[in-house]
Structures are given as C-alpha cells and as structure tokens.
Amino acid sequence: MTELPKQAHTSPFPPPRQQPLHQSDADEDDDNVKQLKQCSSLYLSLQDCLVNSNRNWKSCQKEVQALKACNDRMKIDKGK
C-alpha cells in the first residue's frame, strides 16, 4: 500500500498577529496612561511584571510601591 504525502493543516484564516506587549491595552487605555504623566513608565513596568508573573500581585510589590509613591508625589505637587 502506498502512503499519500501528509498535507499540513491549513486554516482559512491568517495567523493572528502578535502585538507588542501592552499594545492592545495602550490603544484602549491611552488616555488613562497619558494622565499618569511621569508615572506612566512605572505603570507600564507594573503591567509587564503582572504579565510575566501570571497576574501575581505579590511578586510585583516593588512596582506597585514605586507607582504608589509616584502617584502620591503627583497628588502633593498638584495640591501646591
């Protein structure tokens, strides 16, 4: 018996494009991130940590505390 060559499984849909980390979040929350001003990089660092740790907040406490401190400084500066 002769075997037929195996054909690769093809989908009628193109493969999903990999978006850069935070791309979809940034598109939806762009205004919110912009409001963070100088704290935006800390916010994105926290998001990276959460993605890399499977949303484990305990492992991201350094980033949480840095963002909190930045936010507190902004509130103080805003009150002056």
PDB file of N, CA and C in Angstrom:
ATOM      1  N   MET A   1       0.840  -1.164   0.000  1.00  0.00           N
ATOM      2  CA  MET A   1       0.000   0.000   0.000  1.00  0.00           C
ATOM      3  C   MET A   1       0.895   1.240   0.000  1.00  0.00           C
ATOM      4  N   THR A   2       0.552   2.190  -0.858  1.00  0.00           N
ATOM      5  CA  THR A   2       1.320   3.422  -0.974  1.00  0.00           C
ATOM      6  C   THR A   2       0.699   4.493  -0.094  1.00  0.00           C
ATOM      7  N   GLU A   3       1.561   5.151   0.700  1.00  0.00           N
ATOM      8  CA  GLU A   3       1.056   6.215   1.563  1.00  0.00           C
ATOM      9  C   GLU A   3       1.030   7.521   0.799  1.00  0.00           C
ATOM     10  N   LEU A   4      -0.015   8.260   1.006  1.00  0.00           N
ATOM     11  CA  LEU A   4      -0.114   9.587   0.413  1.00  0.00           C
ATOM     12  C   LEU A   4       0.680  10.560   1.272  1.00  0.00           C
ATOM     13  N   PRO A   5       1.294  11.578   0.660  1.00  0.00           N
ATOM     14  CA  PRO A   5       2.023  12.559   1.464  1.00  0.00           C
ATOM     15  C   PRO A   5       1.060  13.289   2.400  1.00  0.00           C
ATOM     16  N   LYS A   6       1.532  13.511   3.606  1.00  0.00           N
ATOM     17  CA  LYS A   6       0.706  14.222   4.580  1.00  0.00           C
ATOM     18  C   LYS A   6       0.688  15.698   4.235  1.00  0.00           C
ATOM     19  N   GLN A   7      -0.488  16.249   4.266  1.00  0.00           N
ATOM     20  CA  GLN A   7      -0.630  17.676   3.986  1.00  0.00           C
ATOM     21  C   GLN A   7      -0.679  18.429   5.304  1.00  0.00           C
ATOM     22  N   ALA A   8      -0.041  19.577   5.319  1.00  0.00           N
ATOM     23  CA  ALA A   8      -0.071  20.414   6.515  1.00  0.00           C
ATOM     24  C   ALA A   8      -1.482  20.947   6.707  1.00  0.00           C
ATOM     25  N   HIS A   9      -1.889  21.016   7.940  1.00  0.00           N
ATOM     26  CA  HIS A   9      -3.205  21.574   8.249  1.00  0.00           C
ATOM     27  C   HIS A   9      -3.177  23.074   7.972  1.00  0.00           C
ATOM     28  N   THR A  10      -4.035  23.475   7.083  1.00  0.00           N
ATOM     29  CA  THR A  10      -4.087  24.908   6.763  1.00  0.00           C
ATOM     30  C   THR A  10      -5.424  25.459   7.208  1.00  0.00           C
ATOM     31  N   SER A  11      -5.374  26.661   7.717  1.00  0.00           N
ATOM     32  CA  SER A  11      -6.571  27.327   8.185  1.00  0.00           C
ATOM     33  C   SER A  11      -6.991  28.362   7.147  1.00  0.00           C
ATOM     34  N   PRO A  12      -8.287  28.550   6.965  1.00  0.00           N
ATOM     35  CA  PRO A  12      -8.724  29.582   6.015  1.00  0.00           C
ATOM     36  C   PRO A  12      -8.459  30.993   6.546  1.00  0.00           C
ATOM     37  N   PHE A  13      -8.070  31.085   7.818  1.00  0.00           N
ATOM     38  CA  PHE A  13      -7.820  32.384   8.426  1.00  0.00           C
ATOM     39  C   PHE A  13      -6.321  32.619   8.553  1.00  0.00           C
ATOM     40  N   PRO A  14      -5.890  33.844   8.369  1.00  0.00           N
ATOM     41  CA  PRO A  14      -4.463  34.123   8.548  1.00  0.00           C
ATOM     42  C   PRO A  14      -4.089  33.971  10.017  1.00  0.00           C
ATOM     43  N   PRO A  15      -2.819  33.649  10.300  1.00  0.00           N
ATOM     44  CA  PRO A  15      -2.424  33.508  11.701  1.00  0.00           C
ATOM     45  C   PRO A  15      -2.562  34.832  12.429  1.00  0.00           C
ATOM     46  N   PRO A  16      -2.906  34.809  13.712  1.00  0.00           N
ATOM     47  CA  PRO A  16      -3.049  36.060  14.454  1.00  0.00           C
ATOM     48  C   PRO A  16      -1.703  36.766  14.556  1.00  0.00           C
ATOM     49  N   ARG A  17      -1.730  38.070  14.408  1.00  0.00           N
ATOM     50  CA  ARG A  17      -0.505  38.848  14.525  1.00  0.00           C
ATOM     51  C   ARG A  17      -0.188  39.044  15.997  1.00  0.00           C
ATOM     52  N   GLN A  18       1.065  38.864  16.335  1.00  0.00           N
ATOM     53  CA  GLN A  18       1.486  39.119  17.704  1.00  0.00           C
ATOM     54  C   GLN A  18       1.656  40.619  17.874  1.00  0.00           C
ATOM     55  N   GLN A  19       0.940  41.179  18.823  1.00  0.00           N
ATOM     56  CA  GLN A  19       1.066  42.598  19.090  1.00  0.00           C
ATOM     57  C   GLN A  19       2.136  42.796  20.146  1.00  0.00           C
ATOM     58  N   PRO A  20       2.826  43.921  20.096  1.00  0.00           N
ATOM     59  CA  PRO A  20       3.785  44.200  21.159  1.00  0.00           C
ATOM     60  C   PRO A  20       3.080  44.226  22.502  1.00  0.00           C
ATOM     61  N   LEU A  21       3.838  43.902  23.541  1.00  0.00           N
ATOM     62  CA  LEU A  21       3.293  43.909  24.881  1.00  0.00           C
ATOM     63  C   LEU A  21       2.634  45.245  25.166  1.00  0.00           C
ATOM     64  N   HIS A  22       1.458  45.232  25.680  1.00  0.00           N
ATOM     65  CA  HIS A  22       0.673  46.421  26.043  1.00  0.00           C
ATOM     66  C   HIS A  22       0.025  47.121  24.857  1.00  0.00           C
ATOM     67  N   GLN A  23       0.221  46.672  23.647  1.00  0.00           N
ATOM     68  CA  GLN A  23      -0.316  47.403  22.506  1.00  0.00           C
ATOM     69  C   GLN A  23      -1.830  47.523  22.587  1.00  0.00           C
ATOM     70  N   SER A  24      -2.516  46.416  22.836  1.00  0.00           N
ATOM     71  CA  SER A  24      -3.974  46.492  22.884  1.00  0.00           C
ATOM     72  C   SER A  24      -4.427  47.300  24.099  1.00  0.00           C
ATOM     73  N   ASP A  25      -3.742  47.133  25.233  1.00  0.00           N
ATOM     74  CA  ASP A  25      -4.092  47.919  26.418  1.00  0.00           C
ATOM     75  C   ASP A  25      -3.838  49.397  26.183  1.00  0.00           C
ATOM     76  N   ALA A  26      -2.725  49.693  25.546  1.00  0.00           N
ATOM     77  CA  ALA A  26      -2.374  51.099  25.313  1.00  0.00           C
ATOM     78  C   ALA A  26      -3.387  51.747  24.381  1.00  0.00           C
ATOM     79  N   ASP A  27      -3.861  50.991  23.384  1.00  0.00           N
ATOM     80  CA  ASP A  27      -4.852  51.555  22.470  1.00  0.00           C
ATOM     81  C   ASP A  27      -6.139  51.899  23.221  1.00  0.00           C
ATOM     82  N   GLU A  28      -6.575  50.992  24.097  1.00  0.00           N
ATOM     83  CA  GLU A  28      -7.824  51.205  24.813  1.00  0.00           C
ATOM     84  C   GLU A  28      -7.679  52.213  25.946  1.00  0.00           C
ATOM     85  N   ASP A  29      -6.545  52.180  26.623  1.00  0.00           N
ATOM     86  CA  ASP A  29      -6.369  52.994  27.821  1.00  0.00           C
ATOM     87  C   ASP A  29      -5.395  54.139  27.600  1.00  0.00           C
ATOM     88  N   ASP A  30      -5.189  54.529  26.357  1.00  0.00           N
ATOM     89  CA  ASP A  30      -4.190  55.537  26.042  1.00  0.00           C
ATOM     90  C   ASP A  30      -4.395  56.809  26.849  1.00  0.00           C
ATOM     91  N   ASP A  31      -5.637  57.276  26.958  1.00  0.00           N
ATOM     92  CA  ASP A  31      -5.908  58.498  27.720  1.00  0.00           C
ATOM     93  C   ASP A  31      -5.579  58.308  29.194  1.00  0.00           C
ATOM     94  N   ASN A  32      -5.897  57.133  29.728  1.00  0.00           N
ATOM     95  CA  ASN A  32      -5.597  56.872  31.134  1.00  0.00           C
ATOM     96  C   ASN A  32      -4.098  56.865  31.387  1.00  0.00           C
ATOM     97  N   VAL A  33      -3.337  56.251  30.489  1.00  0.00           N
ATOM     98  CA  VAL A  33      -1.883  56.214  30.655  1.00  0.00           C
ATOM     99  C   VAL A  33      -1.311  57.616  30.529  1.00  0.00           C
ATOM    100  N   LYS A  34      -1.828  58.407  29.612  1.00  0.00           N
ATOM    101  CA  LYS A  34      -1.337  59.777  29.444  1.00  0.00           C
ATOM    102  C   LYS A  34      -1.581  60.606  30.700  1.00  0.00           C
ATOM    103  N   GLN A  35      -2.693  60.341  31.402  1.00  0.00           N
ATOM    104  CA  GLN A  35      -2.990  61.084  32.616  1.00  0.00           C
ATOM    105  C   GLN A  35      -1.975  60.800  33.719  1.00  0.00           C
ATOM    106  N   LEU A  36      -1.291  59.674  33.627  1.00  0.00           N
ATOM    107  CA  LEU A  36      -0.304  59.330  34.643  1.00  0.00           C
ATOM    108  C   LEU A  36       0.960  60.184  34.516  1.00  0.00           C
ATOM    109  N   LYS A  37       1.148  60.808  33.371  1.00  0.00           N
ATOM    110  CA  LYS A  37       2.298  61.666  33.101  1.00  0.00           C
ATOM    111  C   LYS A  37       3.594  60.979  33.478  1.00  0.00           C
ATOM    112  N   GLN A  38       4.337  61.526  34.449  1.00  0.00           N
ATOM    113  CA  GLN A  38       5.648  60.964  34.757  1.00  0.00           C
ATOM    114  C   GLN A  38       5.563  59.573  35.375  1.00  0.00           C
ATOM    115  N   CYS A  39       4.398  59.143  35.802  1.00  0.00           N
ATOM    116  CA  CYS A  39       4.245  57.809  36.387  1.00  0.00           C
ATOM    117  C   CYS A  39       3.919  56.747  35.329  1.00  0.00           C
ATOM    118  N   SER A  40       3.754  57.134  34.087  1.00  0.00           N
ATOM    119  CA  SER A  40       3.323  56.181  33.065  1.00  0.00           C
ATOM    120  C   SER A  40       4.331  55.051  32.873  1.00  0.00           C
ATOM    121  N   SER A  41       5.633  55.342  32.944  1.00  0.00           N
ATOM    122  CA  SER A  41       6.621  54.276  32.764  1.00  0.00           C
ATOM    123  C   SER A  41       6.552  53.283  33.927  1.00  0.00           C
ATOM    124  N   LEU A  42       6.244  53.785  35.128  1.00  0.00           N
ATOM    125  CA  LEU A  42       6.095  52.885  36.274  1.00  0.00           C
ATOM    126  C   LEU A  42       4.851  52.014  36.126  1.00  0.00           C
ATOM    127  N   TYR A  43       3.791  52.601  35.588  1.00  0.00           N
ATOM    128  CA  TYR A  43       2.561  51.851  35.341  1.00  0.00           C
ATOM    129  C   TYR A  43       2.817  50.728  34.337  1.00  0.00           C
ATOM    130  N   LEU A  44       3.526  51.058  33.263  1.00  0.00           N
ATOM    131  CA  LEU A  44       3.818  50.045  32.251  1.00  0.00           C
ATOM    132  C   LEU A  44       4.758  48.975  32.805  1.00  0.00           C
ATOM    133  N   SER A  45       5.680  49.362  33.682  1.00  0.00           N
ATOM    134  CA  SER A  45       6.548  48.368  34.328  1.00  0.00           C
ATOM    135  C   SER A  45       5.718  47.416  35.180  1.00  0.00           C
ATOM    136  N   LEU A  46       4.748  47.961  35.882  1.00  0.00           N
ATOM    137  CA  LEU A  46       3.855  47.121  36.684  1.00  0.00           C
ATOM    138  C   LEU A  46       3.079  46.168  35.776  1.00  0.00           C
ATOM    139  N   GLN A  47       2.589  46.670  34.660  1.00  0.00           N
ATOM    140  CA  GLN A  47       1.859  45.807  33.728  1.00  0.00           C
ATOM    141  C   GLN A  47       2.753  44.690  33.201  1.00  0.00           C
ATOM    142  N   ASP A  48       4.014  45.020  32.871  1.00  0.00           N
ATOM    143  CA  ASP A  48       4.961  43.996  32.418  1.00  0.00           C
ATOM    144  C   ASP A  48       5.145  42.924  33.488  1.00  0.00           C
ATOM    145  N   CYS A  49       5.331  43.372  34.724  1.00  0.00           N
ATOM    146  CA  CYS A  49       5.522  42.431  35.824  1.00  0.00           C
ATOM    147  C   CYS A  49       4.311  41.516  35.964  1.00  0.00           C
ATOM    148  N   LEU A  50       3.127  42.084  35.902  1.00  0.00           N
ATOM    149  CA  LEU A  50       1.913  41.279  36.052  1.00  0.00           C
ATOM    150  C   LEU A  50       1.766  40.269  34.927  1.00  0.00           C
ATOM    151  N   VAL A  51       2.111  40.666  33.715  1.00  0.00           N
ATOM    152  CA  VAL A  51       2.038  39.732  32.586  1.00  0.00           C
ATOM    153  C   VAL A  51       3.053  38.607  32.779  1.00  0.00           C
ATOM    154  N   ASN A  52       4.272  38.977  33.167  1.00  0.00           N
ATOM    155  CA  ASN A  52       5.341  37.991  33.310  1.00  0.00           C
ATOM    156  C   ASN A  52       5.156  37.074  34.514  1.00  0.00           C
ATOM    157  N   SER A  53       4.394  37.519  35.508  1.00  0.00           N
ATOM    158  CA  SER A  53       4.199  36.709  36.714  1.00  0.00           C
ATOM    159  C   SER A  53       2.819  36.059  36.755  1.00  0.00           C
ATOM    160  N   ASN A  54       2.130  36.054  35.637  1.00  0.00           N
ATOM    161  CA  ASN A  54       0.793  35.456  35.567  1.00  0.00           C
ATOM    162  C   ASN A  54      -0.161  36.128  36.558  1.00  0.00           C
ATOM    163  N   ARG A  55      -0.126  37.469  36.559  1.00  0.00           N
ATOM    164  CA  ARG A  55      -1.010  38.311  37.381  1.00  0.00           C
ATOM    165  C   ARG A  55      -0.801  38.089  38.886  1.00  0.00           C
ATOM    166  N   ASN A  56       0.419  37.762  39.291  1.00  0.00           N
ATOM    167  CA  ASN A  56       0.723  37.556  40.701  1.00  0.00           C
ATOM    168  C   ASN A  56       1.145  38.884  41.316  1.00  0.00           C
ATOM    169  N   TRP A  57       0.198  39.526  42.000  1.00  0.00           N
ATOM    170  CA  TRP A  57       0.439  40.851  42.578  1.00  0.00           C
ATOM    171  C   TRP A  57       1.524  40.822  43.643  1.00  0.00           C
ATOM    172  N   LYS A  58       1.617  39.725  44.362  1.00  0.00           N
ATOM    173  CA  LYS A  58       2.621  39.632  45.426  1.00  0.00           C
ATOM    174  C   LYS A  58       4.035  39.740  44.867  1.00  0.00           C
ATOM    175  N   SER A  59       4.259  39.187  43.706  1.00  0.00           N
ATOM    176  CA  SER A  59       5.605  39.220  43.134  1.00  0.00           C
ATOM    177  C   SER A  59       5.917  40.575  42.497  1.00  0.00           C
ATOM    178  N   CYS A  60       4.931  41.455  42.401  1.00  0.00           N
ATOM    179  CA  CYS A  60       5.122  42.759  41.758  1.00  0.00           C
ATOM    180  C   CYS A  60       5.039  43.914  42.760  1.00  0.00           C
ATOM    181  N   GLN A  61       5.264  43.638  44.024  1.00  0.00           N
ATOM    182  CA  GLN A  61       5.106  44.683  45.044  1.00  0.00           C
ATOM    183  C   GLN A  61       6.100  45.836  44.874  1.00  0.00           C
ATOM    184  N   LYS A  62       7.291  45.547  44.365  1.00  0.00           N
ATOM    185  CA  LYS A  62       8.260  46.622  44.136  1.00  0.00           C
ATOM    186  C   LYS A  62       7.685  47.639  43.141  1.00  0.00           C
ATOM    187  N   GLU A  63       7.086  47.137  42.064  1.00  0.00           N
ATOM    188  CA  GLU A  63       6.492  48.006  41.050  1.00  0.00           C
ATOM    189  C   GLU A  63       5.249  48.714  41.589  1.00  0.00           C
ATOM    190  N   VAL A  64       4.444  48.000  42.375  1.00  0.00           N
ATOM    191  CA  VAL A  64       3.241  48.601  42.972  1.00  0.00           C
ATOM    192  C   VAL A  64       3.636  49.775  43.876  1.00  0.00           C
ATOM    193  N   GLN A  65       4.635  49.556  44.723  1.00  0.00           N
ATOM    194  CA  GLN A  65       5.053  50.598  45.659  1.00  0.00           C
ATOM    195  C   GLN A  65       5.670  51.795  44.923  1.00  0.00           C
ATOM    196  N   ALA A  66       6.419  51.528  43.853  1.00  0.00           N
ATOM    197  CA  ALA A  66       7.006  52.633  43.079  1.00  0.00           C
ATOM    198  C   ALA A  66       5.918  53.472  42.422  1.00  0.00           C
ATOM    199  N   LEU A  67       4.898  52.819  41.877  1.00  0.00           N
ATOM    200  CA  LEU A  67       3.793  53.543  41.254  1.00  0.00           C
ATOM    201  C   LEU A  67       3.005  54.322  42.305  1.00  0.00           C
ATOM    202  N   LYS A  68       2.783  53.724  43.459  1.00  0.00           N
ATOM    203  CA  LYS A  68       2.066  54.406  44.542  1.00  0.00           C
ATOM    204  C   LYS A  68       2.835  55.649  44.994  1.00  0.00           C
ATOM    205  N   ALA A  69       4.136  55.524  45.161  1.00  0.00           N
ATOM    206  CA  ALA A  69       4.956  56.657  45.593  1.00  0.00           C
ATOM    207  C   ALA A  69       4.911  57.783  44.554  1.00  0.00           C
ATOM    208  N   CYS A  70       4.990  57.432  43.285  1.00  0.00           N
ATOM    209  CA  CYS A  70       4.920  58.436  42.219  1.00  0.00           C
ATOM    210  C   CYS A  70       3.567  59.123  42.232  1.00  0.00           C
ATOM    211  N   ASN A  71       2.505  58.340  42.381  1.00  0.00           N
ATOM    212  CA  ASN A  71       1.155  58.901  42.415  1.00  0.00           C
ATOM    213  C   ASN A  71       0.985  59.836  43.616  1.00  0.00           C
ATOM    214  N   ASP A  72       1.535  59.438  44.762  1.00  0.00           N
ATOM    215  CA  ASP A  72       1.462  60.289  45.959  1.00  0.00           C
ATOM    216  C   ASP A  72       2.202  61.606  45.727  1.00  0.00           C
ATOM    217  N   ARG A  73       3.376  61.537  45.083  1.00  0.00           N
ATOM    218  CA  ARG A  73       4.128  62.757  44.778  1.00  0.00           C
ATOM    219  C   ARG A  73       3.329  63.671  43.849  1.00  0.00           C
ATOM    220  N   MET A  74       2.641  63.077  42.872  1.00  0.00           N
ATOM    221  CA  MET A  74       1.830  63.886  41.944  1.00  0.00           C
ATOM    222  C   MET A  74       0.699  64.588  42.694  1.00  0.00           C
ATOM    223  N   LYS A  75       0.060  63.873  43.630  1.00  0.00           N
ATOM    224  CA  LYS A  75      -1.026  64.488  44.404  1.00  0.00           C
ATOM    225  C   LYS A  75      -0.519  65.654  45.242  1.00  0.00           C
ATOM    226  N   ILE A  76       0.657  65.476  45.842  1.00  0.00           N
ATOM    227  CA  ILE A  76       1.243  66.545  46.659  1.00  0.00           C
ATOM    228  C   ILE A  76       1.580  67.754  45.783  1.00  0.00           C
ATOM    229  N   ASP A  77       2.202  67.477  44.624  1.00  0.00           N
ATOM    230  CA  ASP A  77       2.558  68.570  43.713  1.00  0.00           C
ATOM    231  C   ASP A  77       1.320  69.291  43.189  1.00  0.00           C
ATOM    232  N   LYS A  78       0.258  68.545  42.966  1.00  0.00           N
ATOM    233  CA  LYS A  78      -0.982  69.126  42.443  1.00  0.00           C
ATOM    234  C   LYS A  78      -1.639  70.033  43.494  1.00  0.00           C
ATOM    235  N   GLY A  79      -1.466  69.691  44.772  1.00  0.00           N
ATOM    236  CA  GLY A  79      -2.051  70.457  45.851  1.00  0.00           C
ATOM    237  C   GLY A  79      -1.354  71.768  46.126  1.00  0.00           C
ATOM    238  N   LYS A  80      -0.140  71.930  45.614  1.00  0.00           N
ATOM    239  CA  LYS A  80       0.632  73.165  45.862  1.00  0.00           C
ATOM    240  C   LYS A  80       0.128  74.308  45.027  1.00  0.00           C
TER     241      LYS A  80
END
